[in-house]
PDB file of C-alpha atoms and ligand atoms in Angstrom:
ATOM      1  CA  MET A   9     141.982 121.873  93.338  1.00 65.00           C
ATOM      2  CA  THR A  10     143.893 123.197  90.350  1.00 73.00           C
ATOM      3  CA  ASP A  11     147.395 122.195  91.434  1.00 92.00           C
ATOM      4  CA  CYS A  12     146.560 118.703  92.720  1.00 97.00           C
ATOM      5  CA  ILE A  13     148.774 116.225  90.838  1.00 98.00           C
ATOM      6  CA  PHE A  14     145.989 113.635  90.384  1.00 98.00           C
ATOM      7  CA  CYS A  15     143.447 116.271  89.279  1.00 98.00           C
ATOM      8  CA  ARG A  16     146.024 117.405  86.715  1.00 97.00           C
ATOM      9  CA  ILE A  17     146.461 113.832  85.480  1.00 98.00           C
ATOM     10  CA  ILE A  18     142.692 113.382  85.196  1.00 97.00           C
ATOM     11  CA  ARG A  19     142.414 116.696  83.297  1.00 96.00           C
ATOM     12  CA  GLY A  20     145.082 115.361  80.889  1.00 96.00           C
ATOM     13  CA  GLU A  21     147.620 118.031  81.806  1.00 96.00           C
ATOM     14  CA  ILE A  22     150.136 115.427  82.989  1.00 95.00           C
ATOM     15  CA  PRO A  23     150.574 112.108  81.163  1.00 96.00           C
ATOM     16  CA  ALA A  24     149.794 108.836  82.870  1.00 97.00           C
ATOM     17  CA  SER A  25     149.575 105.219  81.688  1.00 97.00           C
ATOM     18  CA  TYR A  26     145.870 104.504  82.015  1.00 97.00           C
ATOM     19  CA  VAL A  27     144.344 101.110  82.403  1.00 97.00           C
ATOM     20  CA  TYR A  28     140.703 102.009  83.196  1.00 97.00           C
ATOM     21  CA  GLN A  29     138.360 104.979  83.377  1.00 97.00           C
ATOM     22  CA  ASP A  30     134.626 105.414  83.944  1.00 97.00           C
ATOM     23  CA  GLU A  31     132.426 108.344  84.999  1.00 97.00           C
ATOM     24  CA  LEU A  32     133.504 108.110  88.638  1.00 97.00           C
ATOM     25  CA  VAL A  33     137.116 106.864  88.803  1.00 98.00           C
ATOM     26  CA  SER A  34     140.360 106.560  86.819  1.00 98.00           C
ATOM     27  CA  ALA A  35     143.073 103.956  87.204  1.00 98.00           C
ATOM     28  CA  PHE A  36     146.647 104.381  86.009  1.00 98.00           C
ATOM     29  CA  MET A  37     150.117 103.130  86.707  1.00 97.00           C
ATOM     30  CA  ASP A  38     151.945 104.404  89.798  1.00 96.00           C
ATOM     31  CA  ILE A  39     155.052 106.365  88.722  1.00 94.00           C
ATOM     32  CA  GLN A  40     157.133 104.734  91.463  1.00 91.00           C
ATOM     33  CA  PRO A  41     155.851 101.140  91.554  1.00 92.00           C
ATOM     34  CA  VAL A  42     156.464  98.777  94.444  1.00 91.00           C
ATOM     35  CA  ASN A  43     156.403  96.097  91.721  1.00 93.00           C
ATOM     36  CA  PRO A  44     155.756  96.434  87.967  1.00 94.00           C
ATOM     37  CA  GLY A  45     152.010  96.757  87.390  1.00 96.00           C
ATOM     38  CA  HIS A  46     151.371  98.840  90.570  1.00 95.00           C
ATOM     39  CA  LEU A  47     148.069 100.723  89.912  1.00 97.00           C
ATOM     40  CA  LEU A  48     146.268 103.628  91.536  1.00 98.00           C
ATOM     41  CA  ILE A  49     142.491 104.035  91.541  1.00 98.00           C
ATOM     42  CA  VAL A  50     141.609 107.711  91.869  1.00 98.00           C
ATOM     43  CA  PRO A  51     138.157 109.408  92.046  1.00 98.00           C
ATOM     44  CA  ASN A  52     137.658 111.736  89.077  1.00 98.00           C
ATOM     45  CA  THR A  53     136.467 114.522  91.368  1.00 97.00           C
ATOM     46  CA  HIS A  54     138.881 115.840  93.963  1.00 97.00           C
ATOM     47  CA  ALA A  55     138.519 114.434  97.496  1.00 97.00           C
ATOM     48  CA  SER A  56     141.464 114.852  99.859  1.00 97.00           C
ATOM     49  CA  SER A  57     140.537 112.128 102.334  1.00 97.00           C
ATOM     50  CA  LEU A  58     138.025 109.365 103.025  1.00 97.00           C
ATOM     51  CA  ALA A  59     135.972 111.868 104.969  1.00 97.00           C
ATOM     52  CA  ASP A  60     135.575 113.979 101.797  1.00 96.00           C
ATOM     53  CA  LEU A  61     134.709 111.038  99.570  1.00 97.00           C
ATOM     54  CA  ASP A  62     131.135 110.643  98.314  1.00 95.00           C
ATOM     55  CA  SER A  63     129.827 107.557 100.090  1.00 92.00           C
ATOM     56  CA  LYS A  64     128.798 105.792  96.847  1.00 93.00           C
ATOM     57  CA  LEU A  65     132.425 105.900  95.671  1.00 96.00           C
ATOM     58  CA  GLY A  66     133.780 103.618  98.412  1.00 96.00           C
ATOM     59  CA  PRO A  67     132.038 100.487  97.149  1.00 96.00           C
ATOM     60  CA  HIS A  68     132.679 101.506  93.521  1.00 97.00           C
ATOM     61  CA  ILE A  69     136.415 101.880  94.106  1.00 98.00           C
ATOM     62  CA  PHE A  70     136.535  98.443  95.736  1.00 96.00           C
ATOM     63  CA  GLN A  71     134.585  96.923  92.842  1.00 96.00           C
ATOM     64  CA  VAL A  72     137.028  98.468  90.353  1.00 97.00           C
ATOM     65  CA  ALA A  73     139.909  97.158  92.475  1.00 97.00           C
ATOM     66  CA  MET A  74     138.489  93.636  92.182  1.00 96.00           C
ATOM     67  CA  ARG A  75     138.298  93.978  88.412  1.00 96.00           C
ATOM     68  CA  LEU A  76     141.826  95.369  88.238  1.00 97.00           C
ATOM     69  CA  ALA A  77     143.202  92.559  90.435  1.00 97.00           C
ATOM     70  CA  ALA A  78     141.670  90.076  87.995  1.00 96.00           C
ATOM     71  CA  GLY A  79     143.094  92.112  85.098  1.00 96.00           C
ATOM     72  CA  LEU A  80     146.560  92.049  86.616  1.00 97.00           C
ATOM     73  CA  ARG A  81     146.410  88.273  87.127  1.00 96.00           C
ATOM     74  CA  GLY A  82     145.449  87.788  83.499  1.00 95.00           C
ATOM     75  CA  SER A  83     148.104  90.096  82.094  1.00 96.00           C
ATOM     76  CA  THR A  84     151.858  89.744  81.470  1.00 96.00           C
ATOM     77  CA  VAL A  85     152.516  91.256  84.906  1.00 96.00           C
ATOM     78  CA  GLN A  86     154.141  88.883  87.439  1.00 96.00           C
ATOM     79  CA  CYS A  87     151.175  88.647  89.829  1.00 97.00           C
ATOM     80  CA  GLU A  88     150.634  85.728  92.190  1.00 97.00           C
ATOM     81  CA  GLY A  89     148.892  87.912  94.793  1.00 95.00           C
ATOM     82  CA  VAL A  90     147.568  91.455  95.222  1.00 95.00           C
ATOM     83  CA  ASN A  91     147.754  93.994  98.031  1.00 94.00           C
ATOM     84  CA  LEU A  92     145.140  96.749  98.275  1.00 95.00           C
ATOM     85  CA  TYR A  93     146.501  99.719 100.245  1.00 94.00           C
ATOM     86  CA  LEU A  94     145.013 103.056 101.132  1.00 96.00           C
ATOM     87  CA  ALA A  95     146.627 105.771 103.259  1.00 95.00           C
ATOM     88  CA  ASP A  96     144.062 108.186 104.787  1.00 97.00           C
ATOM     89  CA  GLY A  97     145.960 111.086 106.390  1.00 96.00           C
ATOM     90  CA  LYS A  98     149.567 112.108 106.853  1.00 95.00           C
ATOM     91  CA  ALA A  99     149.981 109.929 109.952  1.00 94.00           C
ATOM     92  CA  ALA A 100     148.959 106.943 107.823  1.00 92.00           C
ATOM     93  CA  GLY A 101     151.591 107.764 105.232  1.00 90.00           C
ATOM     94  CA  GLN A 102     149.413 109.607 102.701  1.00 94.00           C
ATOM     95  CA  GLU A 103     151.585 111.741 100.446  1.00 94.00           C
ATOM     96  CA  VAL A 104     149.175 112.754  97.678  1.00 97.00           C
ATOM     97  CA  PHE A 105     146.086 114.387  99.180  1.00 98.00           C
ATOM     98  CA  HIS A 106     143.664 113.223  96.541  1.00 98.00           C
ATOM     99  CA  ILE A 107     142.445 109.969  98.001  1.00 98.00           C
ATOM    100  CA  HIS A 108     143.438 106.822  96.074  1.00 98.00           C
ATOM    101  CA  LEU A 109     143.594 103.065  96.429  1.00 98.00           C
ATOM    102  CA  HIS A 110     146.820 101.273  95.515  1.00 96.00           C
ATOM    103  CA  VAL A 111     146.439  97.909  93.715  1.00 97.00           C
ATOM    104  CA  ILE A 112     149.810  96.207  94.002  1.00 95.00           C
ATOM    105  CA  PRO A 113     150.765  92.954  92.286  1.00 96.00           C
ATOM    106  CA  ARG A 114     152.855  90.612  94.438  1.00 94.00           C
ATOM    107  CA  PHE A 115     154.823  87.499  93.732  1.00 93.00           C
ATOM    108  CA  SER A 116     156.833  85.161  95.931  1.00 92.00           C
ATOM    109  CA  GLY A 117     160.393  86.260  96.152  1.00 90.00           C
ATOM    110  CA  ASP A 118     159.627  89.955  95.487  1.00 90.00           C
ATOM    111  CA  ASN A 119     161.256  90.660  98.861  1.00 85.00           C
ATOM    112  CA  LYS A 120     158.691  93.289  99.807  1.00 84.00           C
ATOM    113  CA  GLY A 121     157.381  91.450 102.894  1.00 78.00           C
ATOM    114  CA  ALA A 122     153.790  91.176 104.154  1.00 71.00           C
ATOM    115  CA  PHE A 123     153.685  94.653 105.676  1.00 60.00           C
ATOM    116  CA  PHE A 124     155.923  96.393 103.231  1.00 60.00           C
ATOM    117  CA  ALA A 125     156.507 100.102 103.465  1.00 60.00           C
ATOM    118  CA  LEU A 126     155.486 101.962 100.344  1.00 60.00           C
ATOM    119  CA  ARG A 127     158.642 103.963 100.966  1.00 55.00           C
ATOM    120  CA  SER A 128     160.629 100.822 100.132  1.00 54.00           C
ATOM    121  CA  ARG A 129     159.337 100.982  96.574  1.00 56.00           C
ATOM    122  CA  GLY A 130     162.537 100.455  94.759  1.00 59.00           C
ATOM    123  CA  HIS A 131     161.492  99.448  91.306  1.00 62.00           C
ATOM    124  CA  SER A 132     162.637 102.081  88.850  1.00 66.00           C
ATOM    125  CA  ASP A 133     161.028 102.018  85.445  1.00 77.00           C
ATOM    126  CA  GLN A 134     160.377 104.305  82.528  1.00 87.00           C
ATOM    127  CA  LYS A 135     157.168 105.738  81.039  1.00 91.00           C
ATOM    128  CA  GLN A 136     157.494 103.350  78.092  1.00 92.00           C
ATOM    129  CA  ASP A 137     157.744 100.398  80.505  1.00 91.00           C
ATOM    130  CA  ARG A 138     154.554 101.577  82.260  1.00 93.00           C
ATOM    131  CA  ASP A 139     152.767 102.104  78.913  1.00 94.00           C
ATOM    132  CA  GLN A 140     153.690  98.585  77.838  1.00 94.00           C
ATOM    133  CA  ILE A 141     152.434  97.066  81.125  1.00 95.00           C
ATOM    134  CA  ALA A 142     149.289  99.181  80.999  1.00 95.00           C
ATOM    135  CA  ALA A 143     148.519  97.913  77.505  1.00 95.00           C
ATOM    136  CA  SER A 144     148.826  94.323  78.694  1.00 95.00           C
ATOM    137  CA  ILE A 145     146.513  95.000  81.674  1.00 95.00           C
ATOM    138  CA  ARG A 146     143.959  96.710  79.382  1.00 95.00           C
ATOM    139  CA  THR A 147     144.003  93.685  77.071  1.00 94.00           C
ATOM    140  CA  SER A 148     143.498  91.406  80.056  1.00 94.00           C
ATOM    141  CA  LEU A 149     140.594  93.514  81.261  1.00 93.00           C
ATOM    142  CA  LEU A 150     138.971  93.238  77.827  1.00 89.00           C
ATOM    143  CA  HIS A 151     139.245  89.465  78.059  1.00 82.00           C
ATOM    144  CA  ASN A 152     137.530  89.691  81.431  1.00 73.00           C
ATOM    145  CA  THR A 153     134.637  91.453  79.597  1.00 56.00           C
ATOM    146  CA  ILE A 154     135.022  94.598  81.589  1.00 50.00           C
ATOM    147  CA  PRO A 155     133.396  97.606  79.959  1.00 49.00           C
ATOM    148  CA  GLU A 156     134.515 101.214  79.797  1.00 53.00           C
ATOM    149  CA  ILE A 157     138.160 100.628  79.082  1.00 49.00           C
ATOM    150  CA  ARG A 158     139.842 103.903  78.284  1.00 53.00           C
ATOM    151  CA  LYS A 159     141.456 103.837  74.860  1.00 49.00           C
ATOM    152  CA  GLU A 160     144.859 105.433  74.323  1.00 49.00           C
TER     153      GLU A 160
HETATM  154  P1  LIG B   5     150.396 107.721  99.033  1.00 70.92           P
HETATM  155  O1  LIG B   5     151.667 107.665  99.857  1.00 70.92           O
HETATM  156  O2  LIG B   5     149.800 109.108  99.014  1.00 70.92           O
HETATM  157  O3  LIG B   5     149.414 106.616  99.365  1.00 70.92           O
HETATM  158  O4  LIG B   5     150.855 107.358  97.524  1.00 70.92           O
HETATM  159  C1  LIG B   5     151.013 108.312  96.515  1.00 70.92           C
HETATM  160  C2  LIG B   5     151.426 107.565  95.276  1.00 70.92           C
HETATM  161  O5  LIG B   5     151.345 108.380  94.159  1.00 70.92           O
HETATM  162  C3  LIG B   5     152.907 107.048  95.368  1.00 70.92           C
HETATM  163  O6  LIG B   5     152.960 105.625  95.251  1.00 70.92           O
HETATM  164  C4  LIG B   5     153.572 107.779  94.204  1.00 70.92           C
HETATM  165  O7  LIG B   5     154.548 106.988  93.535  1.00 70.92           O
HETATM  166  C5  LIG B   5     152.395 108.105  93.281  1.00 70.92           C
HETATM  167  N1  LIG B   5     152.622 109.290  92.486  1.00 70.92           N
HETATM  168  C6  LIG B   5     153.101 110.500  92.919  1.00 70.92           C
HETATM  169  N2  LIG B   5     153.151 111.367  91.888  1.00 70.92           N
HETATM  170  C7  LIG B   5     152.735 110.716  90.793  1.00 70.92           C
HETATM  171  C8  LIG B   5     152.547 111.093  89.438  1.00 70.92           C
HETATM  172  O8  LIG B   5     152.821 112.239  89.008  1.00 70.92           O
HETATM  173  N3  LIG B   5     152.034 110.155  88.598  1.00 70.92           N
HETATM  174  C9  LIG B   5     151.729 108.890  89.011  1.00 70.92           C
HETATM  175  N4  LIG B   5     151.269 108.039  88.096  1.00 70.92           N
HETATM  176  N5  LIG B   5     151.852 108.495  90.295  1.00 70.92           N
HETATM  177  C10 LIG B   5     152.355 109.384  91.165  1.00 70.92           C
HETATM  178 ZN1  LIG B   6     142.854 116.296  93.171  1.00 70.92          ZN
END
């Protein structure tokens, strides 16, 4: 998949604010965050949907999500709770057909509701904001003794 946006990010052709990478998955800031600190966990090898995903990746992605949720809570990000969200298929709201898990920090008063629509993501930020937040999350992950943190 040469023109897939997430494959291009993983190949380094498009910049992203990374917080984590290992041999199987990468995690970086969503470009249109629901709240500041909104992360995406993306398999390093292209898989359009859950049906295409190597079965060993499901548990690994969830394990990384748990680490990132802890990382968010220990960072400067306003994070009192976390939503994990995955859209598998167009009817489910999937827009980027390289499967990914959203890790979304939540706080009381963020006005996103329990069953928020990702389409309501209204927070506009800049690459430098995302880089700054990503650096704080990476630091928090290091304090959680999580290995394989991608360096800038
Ligand atoms: P989906 O609706 O497929 O679950 O979510 C796709 C997500 O990818 C959206 O939240 C969107 O903001 C994010 N996204 C789309 N293009 C880019 C990009 O070029 N870079 C980053 N970091 N995120 C992107
Ligand atoms: Zn891809």
